[in-house]
Coordinates of C-alpha atoms and ligand atoms in Angstrom, one line a residue:
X209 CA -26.8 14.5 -10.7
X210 CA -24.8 12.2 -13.1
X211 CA -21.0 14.0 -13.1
X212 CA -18.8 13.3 -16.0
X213 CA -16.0 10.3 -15.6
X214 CA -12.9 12.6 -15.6
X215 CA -13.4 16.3 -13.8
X216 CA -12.6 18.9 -15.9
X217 CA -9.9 19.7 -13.4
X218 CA -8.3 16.6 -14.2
X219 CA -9.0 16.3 -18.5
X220 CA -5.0 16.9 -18.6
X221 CA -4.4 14.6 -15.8
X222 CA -2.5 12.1 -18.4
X223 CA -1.5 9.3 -15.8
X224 CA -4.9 9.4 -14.6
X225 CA -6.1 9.3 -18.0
X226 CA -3.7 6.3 -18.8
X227 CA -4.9 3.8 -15.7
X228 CA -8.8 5.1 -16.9
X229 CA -7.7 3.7 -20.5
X230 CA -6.3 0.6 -19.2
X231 CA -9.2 0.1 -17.0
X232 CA -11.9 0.4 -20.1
X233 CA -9.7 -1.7 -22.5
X234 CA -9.5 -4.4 -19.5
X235 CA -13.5 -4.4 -19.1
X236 CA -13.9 -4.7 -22.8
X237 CA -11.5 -7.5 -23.6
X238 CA -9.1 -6.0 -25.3
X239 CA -6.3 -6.4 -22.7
X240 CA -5.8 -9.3 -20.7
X241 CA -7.7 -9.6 -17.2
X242 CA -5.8 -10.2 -13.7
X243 CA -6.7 -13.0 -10.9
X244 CA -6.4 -11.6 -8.0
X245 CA -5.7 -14.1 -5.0
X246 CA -5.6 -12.6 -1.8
X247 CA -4.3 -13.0 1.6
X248 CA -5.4 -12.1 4.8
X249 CA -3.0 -11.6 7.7
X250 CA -5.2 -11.1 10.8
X251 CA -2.5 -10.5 13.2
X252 CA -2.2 -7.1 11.6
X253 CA -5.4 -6.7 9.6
X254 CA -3.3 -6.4 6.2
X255 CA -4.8 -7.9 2.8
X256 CA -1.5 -9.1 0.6
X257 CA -2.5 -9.7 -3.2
X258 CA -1.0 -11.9 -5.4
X259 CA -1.7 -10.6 -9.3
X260 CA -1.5 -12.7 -12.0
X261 CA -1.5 -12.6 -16.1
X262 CA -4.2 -15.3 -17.1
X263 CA -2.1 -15.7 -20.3
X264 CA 1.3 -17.0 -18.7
X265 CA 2.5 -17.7 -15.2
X266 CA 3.9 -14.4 -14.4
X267 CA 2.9 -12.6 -11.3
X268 CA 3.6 -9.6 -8.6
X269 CA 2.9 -9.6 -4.9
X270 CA 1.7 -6.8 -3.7
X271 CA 1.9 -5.8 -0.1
X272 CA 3.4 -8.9 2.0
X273 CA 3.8 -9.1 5.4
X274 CA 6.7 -10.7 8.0
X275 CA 5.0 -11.3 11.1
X276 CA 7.0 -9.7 14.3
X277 CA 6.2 -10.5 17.7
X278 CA 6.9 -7.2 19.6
X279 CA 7.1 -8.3 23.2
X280 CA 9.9 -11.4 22.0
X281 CA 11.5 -9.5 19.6
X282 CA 11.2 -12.0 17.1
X283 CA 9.9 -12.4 13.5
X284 CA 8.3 -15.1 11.8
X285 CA 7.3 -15.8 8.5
X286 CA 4.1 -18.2 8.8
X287 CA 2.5 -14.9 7.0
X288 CA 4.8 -14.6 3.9
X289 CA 5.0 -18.5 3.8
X290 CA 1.4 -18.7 2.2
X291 CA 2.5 -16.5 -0.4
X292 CA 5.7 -18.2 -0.9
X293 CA 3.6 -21.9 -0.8
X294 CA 0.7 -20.7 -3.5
X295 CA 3.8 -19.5 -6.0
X296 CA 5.2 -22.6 -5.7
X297 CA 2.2 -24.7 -6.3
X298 CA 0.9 -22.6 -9.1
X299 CA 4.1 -22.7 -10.9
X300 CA 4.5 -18.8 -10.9
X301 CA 7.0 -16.5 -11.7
X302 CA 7.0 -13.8 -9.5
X303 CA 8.4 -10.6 -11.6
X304 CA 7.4 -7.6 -8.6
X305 CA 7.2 -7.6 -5.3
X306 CA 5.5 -4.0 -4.7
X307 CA 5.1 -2.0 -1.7
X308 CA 2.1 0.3 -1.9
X309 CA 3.9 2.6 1.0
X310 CA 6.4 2.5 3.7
X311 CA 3.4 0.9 6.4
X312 CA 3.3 1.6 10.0
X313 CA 1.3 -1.2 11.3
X314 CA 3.6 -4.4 9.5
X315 CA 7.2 -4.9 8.7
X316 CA 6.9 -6.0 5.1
X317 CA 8.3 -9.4 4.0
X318 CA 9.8 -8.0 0.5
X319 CA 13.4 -8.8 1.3
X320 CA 12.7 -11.9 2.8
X321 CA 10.3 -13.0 -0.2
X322 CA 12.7 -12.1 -2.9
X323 CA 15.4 -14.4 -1.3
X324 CA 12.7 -17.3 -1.9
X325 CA 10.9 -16.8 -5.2
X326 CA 12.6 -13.5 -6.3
X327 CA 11.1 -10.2 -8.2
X328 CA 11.9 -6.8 -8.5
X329 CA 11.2 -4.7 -4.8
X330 CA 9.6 -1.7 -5.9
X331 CA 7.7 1.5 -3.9
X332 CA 7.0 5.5 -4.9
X333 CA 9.6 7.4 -5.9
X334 CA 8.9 9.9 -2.4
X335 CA 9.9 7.2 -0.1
X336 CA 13.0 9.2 0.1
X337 CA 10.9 12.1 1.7
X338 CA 9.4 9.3 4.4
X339 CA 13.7 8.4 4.7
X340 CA 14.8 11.4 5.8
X341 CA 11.7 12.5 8.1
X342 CA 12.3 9.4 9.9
X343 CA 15.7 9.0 9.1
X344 CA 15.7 12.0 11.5
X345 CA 13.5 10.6 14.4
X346 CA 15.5 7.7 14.6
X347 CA 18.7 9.4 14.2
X348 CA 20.1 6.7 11.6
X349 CA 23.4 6.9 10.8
X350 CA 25.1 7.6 7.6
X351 CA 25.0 3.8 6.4
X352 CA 21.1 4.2 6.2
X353 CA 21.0 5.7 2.6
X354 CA 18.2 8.2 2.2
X355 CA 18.2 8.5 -1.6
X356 CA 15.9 5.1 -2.3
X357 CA 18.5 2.7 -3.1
X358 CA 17.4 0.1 -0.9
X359 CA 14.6 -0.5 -3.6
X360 CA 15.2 -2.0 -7.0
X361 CA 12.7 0.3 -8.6
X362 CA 11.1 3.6 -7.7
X363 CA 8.3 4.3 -9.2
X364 CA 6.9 8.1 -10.5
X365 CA 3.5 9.4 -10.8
X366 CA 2.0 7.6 -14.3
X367 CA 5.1 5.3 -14.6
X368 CA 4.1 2.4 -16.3
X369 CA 5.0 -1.3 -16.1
X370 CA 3.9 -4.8 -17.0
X371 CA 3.7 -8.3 -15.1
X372 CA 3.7 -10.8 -18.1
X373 CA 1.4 -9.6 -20.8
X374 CA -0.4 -7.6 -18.0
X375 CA -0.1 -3.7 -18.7
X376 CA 0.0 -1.3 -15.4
X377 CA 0.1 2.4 -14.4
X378 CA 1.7 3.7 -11.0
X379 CA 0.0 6.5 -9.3
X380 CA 1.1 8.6 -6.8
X381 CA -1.6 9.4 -4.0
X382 CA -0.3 10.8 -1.0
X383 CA -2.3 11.9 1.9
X384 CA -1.8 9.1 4.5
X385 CA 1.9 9.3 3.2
X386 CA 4.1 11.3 0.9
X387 CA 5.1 8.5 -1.0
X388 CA 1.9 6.4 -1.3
X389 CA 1.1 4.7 -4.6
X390 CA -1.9 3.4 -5.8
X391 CA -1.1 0.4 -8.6
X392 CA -3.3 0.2 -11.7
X393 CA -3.9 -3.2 -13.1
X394 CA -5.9 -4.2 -15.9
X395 CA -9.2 -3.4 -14.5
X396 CA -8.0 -3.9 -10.8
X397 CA -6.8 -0.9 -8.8
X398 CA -4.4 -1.5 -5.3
X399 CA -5.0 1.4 -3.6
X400 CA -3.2 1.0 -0.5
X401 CA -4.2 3.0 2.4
X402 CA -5.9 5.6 0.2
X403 CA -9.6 3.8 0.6
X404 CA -10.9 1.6 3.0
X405 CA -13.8 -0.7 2.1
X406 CA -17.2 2.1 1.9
X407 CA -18.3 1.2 4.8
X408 CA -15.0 1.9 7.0
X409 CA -13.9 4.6 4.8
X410 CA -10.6 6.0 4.5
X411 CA -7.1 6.0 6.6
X412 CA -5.5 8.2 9.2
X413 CA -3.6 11.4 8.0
X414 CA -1.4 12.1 11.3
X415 CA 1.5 10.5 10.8
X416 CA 4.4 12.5 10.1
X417 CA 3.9 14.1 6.5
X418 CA 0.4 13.0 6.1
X419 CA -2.4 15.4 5.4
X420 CA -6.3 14.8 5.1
X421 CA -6.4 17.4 2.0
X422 CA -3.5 15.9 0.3
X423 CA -5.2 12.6 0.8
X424 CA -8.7 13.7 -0.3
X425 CA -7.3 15.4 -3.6
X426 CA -5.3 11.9 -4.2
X427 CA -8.6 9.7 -3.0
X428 CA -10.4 12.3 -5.8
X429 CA -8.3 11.3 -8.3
X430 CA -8.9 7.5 -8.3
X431 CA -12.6 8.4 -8.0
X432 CA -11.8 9.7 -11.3
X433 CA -11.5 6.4 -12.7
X434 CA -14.1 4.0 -14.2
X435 CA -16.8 2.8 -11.7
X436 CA -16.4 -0.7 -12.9
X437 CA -12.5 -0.6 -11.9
X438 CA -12.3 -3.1 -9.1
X439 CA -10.9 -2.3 -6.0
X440 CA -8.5 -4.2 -3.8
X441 CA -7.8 -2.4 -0.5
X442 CA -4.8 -3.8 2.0
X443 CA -6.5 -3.6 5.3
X444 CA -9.8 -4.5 6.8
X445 CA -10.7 -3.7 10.4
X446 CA -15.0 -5.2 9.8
X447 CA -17.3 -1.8 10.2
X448 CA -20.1 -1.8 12.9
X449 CA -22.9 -4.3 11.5
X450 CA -20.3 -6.4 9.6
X451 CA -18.7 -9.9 10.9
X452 CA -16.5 -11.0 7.9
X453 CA -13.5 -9.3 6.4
X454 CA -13.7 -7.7 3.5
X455 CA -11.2 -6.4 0.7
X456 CA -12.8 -6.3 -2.9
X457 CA -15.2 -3.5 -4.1
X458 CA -15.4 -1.0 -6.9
X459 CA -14.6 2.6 -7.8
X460 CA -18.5 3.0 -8.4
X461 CA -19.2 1.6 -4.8
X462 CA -16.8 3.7 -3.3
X463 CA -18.1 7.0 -5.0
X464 CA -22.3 6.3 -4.3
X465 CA -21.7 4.5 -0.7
X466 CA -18.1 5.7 1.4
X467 CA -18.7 6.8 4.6
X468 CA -16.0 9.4 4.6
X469 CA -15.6 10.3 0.6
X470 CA -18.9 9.4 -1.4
X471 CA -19.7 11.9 -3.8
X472 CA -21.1 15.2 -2.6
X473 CA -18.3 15.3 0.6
X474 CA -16.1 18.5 0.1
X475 CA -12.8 18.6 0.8
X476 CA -13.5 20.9 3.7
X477 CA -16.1 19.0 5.5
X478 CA -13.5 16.1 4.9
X479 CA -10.8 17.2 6.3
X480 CA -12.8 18.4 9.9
X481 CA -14.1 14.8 9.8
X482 CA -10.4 13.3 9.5
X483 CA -8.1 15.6 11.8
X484 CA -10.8 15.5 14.7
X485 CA -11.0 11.2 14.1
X486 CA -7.2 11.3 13.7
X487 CA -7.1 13.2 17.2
X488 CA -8.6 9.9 19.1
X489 CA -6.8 7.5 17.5
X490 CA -4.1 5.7 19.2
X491 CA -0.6 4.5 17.5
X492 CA -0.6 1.6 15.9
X493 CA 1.3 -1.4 17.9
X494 CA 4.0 -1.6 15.3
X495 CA 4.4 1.8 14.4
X496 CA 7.7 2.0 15.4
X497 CA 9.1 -1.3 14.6
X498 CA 7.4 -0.7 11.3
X499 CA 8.4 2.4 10.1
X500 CA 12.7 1.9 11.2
X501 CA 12.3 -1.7 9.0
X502 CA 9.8 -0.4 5.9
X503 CA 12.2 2.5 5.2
X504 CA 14.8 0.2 4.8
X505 CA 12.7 -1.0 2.4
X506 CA 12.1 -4.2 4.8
X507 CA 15.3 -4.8 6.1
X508 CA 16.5 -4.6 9.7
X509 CA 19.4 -2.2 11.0
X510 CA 22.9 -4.2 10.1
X511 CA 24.0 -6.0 13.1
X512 CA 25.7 -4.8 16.3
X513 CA 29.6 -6.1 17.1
X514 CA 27.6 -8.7 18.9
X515 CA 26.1 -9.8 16.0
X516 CA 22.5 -9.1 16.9
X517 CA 20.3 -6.2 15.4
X518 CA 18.7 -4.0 17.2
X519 CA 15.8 -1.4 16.8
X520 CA 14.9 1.6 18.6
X521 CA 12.3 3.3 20.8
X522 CA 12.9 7.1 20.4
X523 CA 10.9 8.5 23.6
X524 CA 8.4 11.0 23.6
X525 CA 9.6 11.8 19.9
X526 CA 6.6 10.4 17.8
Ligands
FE2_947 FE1 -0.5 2.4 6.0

Protein backbone atom coordinates (compact mmCIF):
# COMPACT_ATOMS: atom_id res chain seq x y z
CA UNK A 1 0.00 0.00 0.00
CA UNK A 2 1.18 3.51 -1.19
CA UNK A 3 1.87 5.54 2.33
CA UNK A 4 1.81 9.22 2.28
CA UNK A 5 5.36 11.23 1.82
CA UNK A 6 5.44 12.73 5.38
CA UNK A 7 3.89 10.33 8.35
CA UNK A 8 1.39 11.98 10.09
CA UNK A 9 3.65 11.66 13.15
CA UNK A 10 6.03 13.82 11.50
CA UNK A 11 3.38 16.71 9.57
CA UNK A 12 5.01 19.19 12.34
CA UNK A 13 8.34 17.92 11.87
CA UNK A 14 9.41 21.48 10.34
CA UNK A 15 13.19 20.69 9.58
CA UNK A 16 12.16 17.60 8.08
CA UNK A 17 9.60 19.47 6.22
CA UNK A 18 12.30 22.14 5.23
CA UNK A 19 15.16 19.49 3.54
CA UNK A 20 11.59 17.67 1.86
CA UNK A 21 10.94 21.33 0.36
CA UNK A 22 14.37 21.89 -0.74
CA UNK A 23 14.62 18.48 -2.16
CA UNK A 24 11.23 19.11 -4.48
CA UNK A 25 12.33 22.66 -5.46
CA UNK A 26 15.81 21.04 -6.42
CA UNK A 27 14.10 18.21 -8.65
CA UNK A 28 11.94 20.82 -10.33
CA UNK A 29 14.47 23.40 -11.24
CA UNK A 30 13.67 25.97 -9.21
CA UNK A 31 16.85 25.81 -7.00
CA UNK A 32 20.16 25.16 -8.21
CA UNK A 33 21.41 21.39 -8.53
CA UNK A 34 24.78 20.02 -6.75
CA UNK A 35 27.69 17.91 -8.54
CA UNK A 36 28.65 15.63 -6.38
CA UNK A 37 32.39 14.23 -6.92
CA UNK A 38 33.24 11.60 -4.77
CA UNK A 39 36.17 9.99 -3.27
CA UNK A 40 36.88 6.65 -2.23
CA UNK A 41 39.43 5.88 0.49
CA UNK A 42 39.77 2.09 0.45
CA UNK A 43 42.15 1.75 3.23
CA UNK A 44 39.19 2.61 5.43
CA UNK A 45 36.16 2.00 3.24
CA UNK A 46 35.13 5.83 3.68
CA UNK A 47 33.33 7.73 0.64
CA UNK A 48 34.56 11.70 1.01
CA UNK A 49 32.17 14.04 -1.21
CA UNK A 50 33.08 17.10 -2.59
CA UNK A 51 29.64 19.33 -3.26
CA UNK A 52 29.56 21.91 -5.61
CA UNK A 53 27.16 25.01 -6.74
CA UNK A 54 26.92 24.54 -10.72
CA UNK A 55 26.42 28.37 -10.70
CA UNK A 56 29.79 29.57 -9.13
CA UNK A 57 32.92 27.82 -7.90
CA UNK A 58 31.99 27.46 -4.37
CA UNK A 59 32.07 24.13 -2.64
CA UNK A 60 32.11 21.96 0.81
CA UNK A 61 33.82 18.67 1.55
CA UNK A 62 32.15 16.49 3.33
CA UNK A 63 33.70 13.71 5.20
CA UNK A 64 37.66 13.66 4.45
CA UNK A 65 39.95 11.34 5.61
CA UNK A 66 43.92 11.53 6.92
CA UNK A 67 45.26 8.25 6.44
CA UNK A 68 47.01 6.78 9.81
CA UNK A 69 49.16 3.87 9.78
CA UNK A 70 48.45 2.25 13.25
CA UNK A 71 51.35 -0.17 13.62
CA UNK A 72 54.08 3.08 12.64
CA UNK A 73 52.30 5.56 14.25
CA UNK A 74 52.27 7.69 11.46
CA UNK A 75 49.85 9.76 9.26
CA UNK A 76 49.80 10.49 5.81
CA UNK A 77 47.75 12.50 3.65
CA UNK A 78 47.90 10.72 0.12
CA UNK A 79 43.97 10.44 0.99
CA UNK A 80 43.16 14.20 1.64
CA UNK A 81 45.70 15.13 -1.13
CA UNK A 82 43.04 14.07 -3.89
CA UNK A 83 40.73 16.34 -2.40
CA UNK A 84 43.13 19.08 -1.94
CA UNK A 85 44.52 18.38 -5.90
CA UNK A 86 40.69 18.41 -7.58
CA UNK A 87 40.07 21.98 -5.57
CA UNK A 88 42.92 23.23 -6.97
CA UNK A 89 42.40 22.19 -10.55
CA UNK A 90 38.80 23.06 -10.63
CA UNK A 91 39.45 26.46 -9.29
CA UNK A 92 37.07 25.97 -6.18
CA UNK A 93 36.45 27.71 -3.29
CA UNK A 94 35.93 25.57 -0.58
CA UNK A 95 33.43 27.41 2.07
CA UNK A 96 32.73 23.98 4.60
CA UNK A 97 34.48 21.34 5.47
CA UNK A 98 31.66 19.17 7.27
CA UNK A 99 31.94 16.25 9.45
CA UNK A 100 28.83 14.12 9.35
CA UNK A 101 29.99 12.59 13.04
CA UNK A 102 32.85 12.10 15.23
CA UNK A 103 33.92 8.49 13.07
CA UNK A 104 35.47 5.56 14.73
CA UNK A 105 37.03 3.89 11.81
CA UNK A 106 39.18 7.27 10.20
CA UNK A 107 40.84 10.29 11.81
CA UNK A 108 39.38 12.96 9.68
CA UNK A 109 41.66 15.32 7.65
CA UNK A 110 39.49 18.67 8.48
CA UNK A 111 42.23 20.49 10.25
CA UNK A 112 44.74 19.53 8.03
CA UNK A 113 42.48 20.41 4.87
CA UNK A 114 41.55 23.79 6.09
CA UNK A 115 45.37 24.68 6.48
CA UNK A 116 45.51 24.07 2.57
CA UNK A 117 42.31 25.28 0.84
CA UNK A 118 40.41 26.62 4.01
CA UNK A 119 36.45 26.45 4.92
CA UNK A 120 34.50 26.55 7.84
CA UNK A 121 34.95 22.89 10.17
CA UNK A 122 31.61 22.15 11.08
CA UNK A 123 29.73 18.91 12.91
CA UNK A 124 26.30 18.45 15.21
CA UNK A 125 25.74 20.53 17.85
CA UNK A 126 25.79 16.94 20.41
CA UNK A 127 29.41 16.39 19.64
CA UNK A 128 29.80 17.74 23.07
CA UNK A 129 27.77 14.69 24.43
CA UNK A 130 30.37 12.25 22.32
CA UNK A 131 33.30 14.82 24.30
CA UNK A 132 32.56 14.11 27.47
CA UNK A 133 31.64 10.24 27.20
CA UNK A 134 34.98 9.83 25.81
CA UNK A 135 36.49 12.63 27.28
CA UNK A 136 35.91 10.24 30.28
CA UNK A 137 37.39 7.01 28.78
CA UNK A 138 40.34 8.63 27.85
CA UNK A 139 40.65 10.57 30.94
CA UNK A 140 41.59 13.97 28.97
CA UNK A 141 42.68 16.54 30.83
CA UNK A 142 41.26 19.95 31.40
CA UNK A 143 42.98 21.49 28.14
CA UNK A 144 40.57 19.12 25.97
CA UNK A 145 37.50 21.51 26.02
CA UNK A 146 34.21 19.57 26.06
CA UNK A 147 31.94 22.41 25.10
CA UNK A 148 32.50 22.15 20.98
CA UNK A 149 34.86 24.81 20.53
CA UNK A 150 37.24 22.95 18.61
CA UNK A 151 34.64 23.37 15.67
CA UNK A 152 33.97 26.56 13.85
CA UNK A 153 30.35 25.77 13.58
CA UNK A 154 27.94 23.49 15.39
CA UNK A 155 25.17 22.70 13.74
CA UNK A 156 21.31 22.20 15.34
CA UNK A 157 18.56 20.03 14.20
CA UNK A 158 16.99 22.08 10.89
CA UNK A 159 19.87 24.62 10.92
CA UNK A 160 20.20 25.87 7.69
CA UNK A 161 23.16 26.96 5.52
CA UNK A 162 24.27 27.61 1.92
CA UNK A 163 27.54 26.64 -0.14
CA UNK A 164 27.40 29.41 -2.95
CA UNK A 165 23.94 29.81 -4.24
CA UNK A 166 23.36 26.17 -3.00
CA UNK A 167 20.62 26.14 -0.14
CA UNK A 168 21.02 23.35 2.74
CA UNK A 169 19.25 21.89 5.83
CA UNK A 170 21.26 20.08 8.84
CA UNK A 171 19.50 17.20 10.45
CA UNK A 172 20.13 15.63 13.41
CA UNK A 173 19.96 11.67 13.29
CA UNK A 174 21.41 9.95 15.97
CA UNK A 175 21.32 6.34 16.56
CA UNK A 176 24.87 5.18 15.53
CA UNK A 177 25.86 8.42 17.45
CA UNK A 178 24.37 11.12 19.59
CA UNK A 179 25.61 13.71 17.46
CA UNK A 180 25.11 12.38 13.95
CA UNK A 181 23.95 14.70 11.25
CA UNK A 182 22.59 13.95 8.08
CA UNK A 183 23.28 17.08 5.46
CA UNK A 184 20.53 18.11 3.03
CA UNK A 185 21.64 19.48 -0.24
CA UNK A 186 19.57 20.53 -3.03
CA UNK A 187 18.25 17.21 -3.95
CA UNK A 188 21.27 15.32 -2.50
CA UNK A 189 21.11 13.89 1.07
CA UNK A 190 24.73 12.93 3.06
CA UNK A 191 23.60 10.73 5.46
CA UNK A 192 26.53 9.62 7.13
CA UNK A 193 26.44 6.39 8.96
CA UNK A 194 22.62 6.48 9.23
CA UNK A 195 22.15 4.24 5.74
CA UNK A 196 24.28 2.05 4.09
CA UNK A 197 23.78 1.32 0.42
CA UNK A 198 20.11 -1.20 0.41
CA UNK A 199 21.86 -3.93 0.02
CA UNK A 200 24.33 -3.63 3.15
CA UNK A 201 21.92 -1.78 5.10
CA UNK A 202 22.43 0.27 8.00
CA UNK A 203 25.42 0.84 10.75
CA UNK A 204 26.33 -0.51 14.09
CA UNK A 205 24.55 0.98 17.22
CA UNK A 206 27.09 -0.25 20.10
CA UNK A 207 29.31 2.24 20.46
CA UNK A 208 29.11 4.16 23.53
CA UNK A 209 25.71 6.30 23.24
CA UNK A 210 24.48 4.59 20.26
CA UNK A 211 21.07 2.95 20.20
CA UNK A 212 19.32 0.78 17.28
CA UNK A 213 15.85 2.60 18.23
CA UNK A 214 17.26 6.00 18.33
CA UNK A 215 18.81 5.19 14.97
CA UNK A 216 15.66 3.62 13.40
CA UNK A 217 13.40 6.67 14.40
CA UNK A 218 16.32 9.02 12.90
CA UNK A 219 16.76 6.45 9.63
CA UNK A 220 12.55 7.00 9.67
CA UNK A 221 12.78 10.37 9.35
CA UNK A 222 14.93 10.67 6.21
CA UNK A 223 12.69 7.98 4.81
CA UNK A 224 10.34 10.74 5.21
CA UNK A 225 11.82 12.63 2.48
CA UNK A 226 11.23 12.53 -1.33
CA UNK A 227 12.07 9.23 -3.04
CA UNK A 228 13.77 11.03 -5.82
CA UNK A 229 16.23 12.70 -3.07
CA UNK A 230 19.63 11.20 -3.97
CA UNK A 231 21.57 9.52 -1.52
CA UNK A 232 25.29 9.78 -0.90
CA UNK A 233 26.36 7.35 1.92
CA UNK A 234 30.18 7.57 3.40
CA UNK A 235 31.14 3.99 3.50
CA UNK A 236 30.91 1.00 1.40
CA UNK A 237 32.02 -2.43 2.54
CA UNK A 238 30.53 -4.39 -1.31
CA UNK A 239 27.34 -6.84 0.01
CA UNK A 240 27.53 -10.62 -0.81
CA UNK A 241 26.93 -10.81 -4.82
CA UNK A 242 28.51 -7.39 -5.39
CA UNK A 243 32.27 -6.75 -6.63
CA UNK A 244 32.34 -2.88 -7.11
CA UNK A 245 31.95 -0.20 -4.52
CA UNK A 246 29.19 1.62 -4.32
CA UNK A 247 27.91 5.04 -2.68
CA UNK A 248 25.01 6.75 -4.70
CA UNK A 249 21.32 5.64 -4.44
CA UNK A 250 17.95 7.16 -3.52
CA UNK A 251 15.58 7.68 -0.67
CA UNK A 252 12.91 5.56 -2.87
CA UNK A 253 15.60 2.66 -3.24
CA UNK A 254 16.30 2.65 0.24
CA UNK A 255 12.52 2.52 1.41
CA UNK A 256 11.35 -0.50 -1.42
CA UNK A 257 14.89 -2.51 -1.30
CA UNK A 258 17.09 -2.04 2.34
CA UNK A 259 17.92 -5.08 3.87
CA UNK A 260 17.64 -3.88 7.36
CA UNK A 261 14.95 -0.72 7.02
CA UNK A 262 12.66 -1.17 3.79
CA UNK A 263 9.32 -0.36 4.39
CA UNK A 264 7.19 -2.73 6.41
CA UNK A 265 10.31 -3.38 9.10
CA UNK A 266 9.11 -2.29 12.69
CA UNK A 267 11.13 -0.72 14.96
CA UNK A 268 10.90 -3.77 17.13
CA UNK A 269 11.90 -6.37 14.73
CA UNK A 270 14.77 -3.79 13.91
CA UNK A 271 16.22 -3.32 16.76
CA UNK A 272 16.44 -7.57 17.57
CA UNK A 273 18.09 -7.60 14.07
CA UNK A 274 20.76 -4.75 15.08
CA UNK A 275 21.81 -5.55 18.90
CA UNK A 276 22.12 -9.46 18.09
CA UNK A 277 24.50 -8.27 14.57
CA UNK A 278 26.06 -5.62 16.76
CA UNK A 279 26.92 -8.51 19.38
CA UNK A 280 29.35 -10.30 16.61
CA UNK A 281 30.96 -7.51 15.36
CA UNK A 282 34.37 -6.80 16.17
CA UNK A 283 35.99 -3.10 16.82
CA UNK A 284 36.91 -1.35 14.24
CA UNK A 285 40.95 -1.08 13.77
CA UNK A 286 40.98 2.59 14.33
CA UNK A 287 38.44 2.95 16.83
CA UNK A 288 40.54 4.19 19.31
CA UNK A 289 42.85 6.28 17.39
CA UNK A 290 39.76 7.63 15.87
CA UNK A 291 37.60 8.55 18.33
CA UNK A 292 40.64 10.52 20.86
CA UNK A 293 41.56 12.59 17.26
CA UNK A 294 37.67 13.18 15.83
CA UNK A 295 36.60 14.64 19.13
CA UNK A 296 39.17 17.02 18.86
CA UNK A 297 37.55 17.71 15.99
CA UNK A 298 40.62 16.18 14.01
CA UNK A 299 43.46 17.26 15.86
CA UNK A 300 45.98 15.27 17.83
CA UNK A 301 46.62 15.63 21.70
CA UNK A 302 49.14 18.83 22.10
CA UNK A 303 52.55 17.62 22.31
CA UNK A 304 54.53 16.08 25.20
CA UNK A 305 57.77 18.15 26.72
CA UNK A 306 59.42 16.01 24.19
CA UNK A 307 57.77 17.52 21.63
CA UNK A 308 55.97 14.40 20.27
CA UNK A 309 52.17 13.56 20.68
CA UNK A 310 51.00 10.85 21.87
CA UNK A 311 47.65 8.82 22.01
CA UNK A 312 46.35 6.35 24.24
CA UNK A 313 45.18 2.75 24.65
CA UNK A 314 42.79 2.66 27.65
CA UNK A 315 42.74 -1.16 28.51
CA UNK A 316 39.84 -3.24 28.91
CA UNK A 317 37.77 0.16 29.03
CA UNK A 318 36.01 0.11 25.64
FE1 LIG B 1 30.72 6.12 11.82
Amino acid sequence: MPQSRIPPSDVHDTPLAQAGALIEQTLAGARPRPVVTSFFDEATFTVSHVVRDPGSDACAIIDSVLDFDAPSGRTAEHSARRLVDFVGDHGLTVEWLLETHAHADHLSAAPRLQGRVGGRIAIGAHITTVQETFGRIFNADMRFARDGSQFDQLFADGDRFRIGGLEAVALHVPGHTPACMAYVIGDAVFPGDTLFMPDYGTARCDFPGGDAATLYRSIHRLLALPDAGRLFLCHDYKAPGRDAFAWETTIGAQRAGNVHVRDGVTEAAFVAMREARDATLPMPKLILPSVQVNMRGGHLPEPEDNGVRYLKLPVDAL
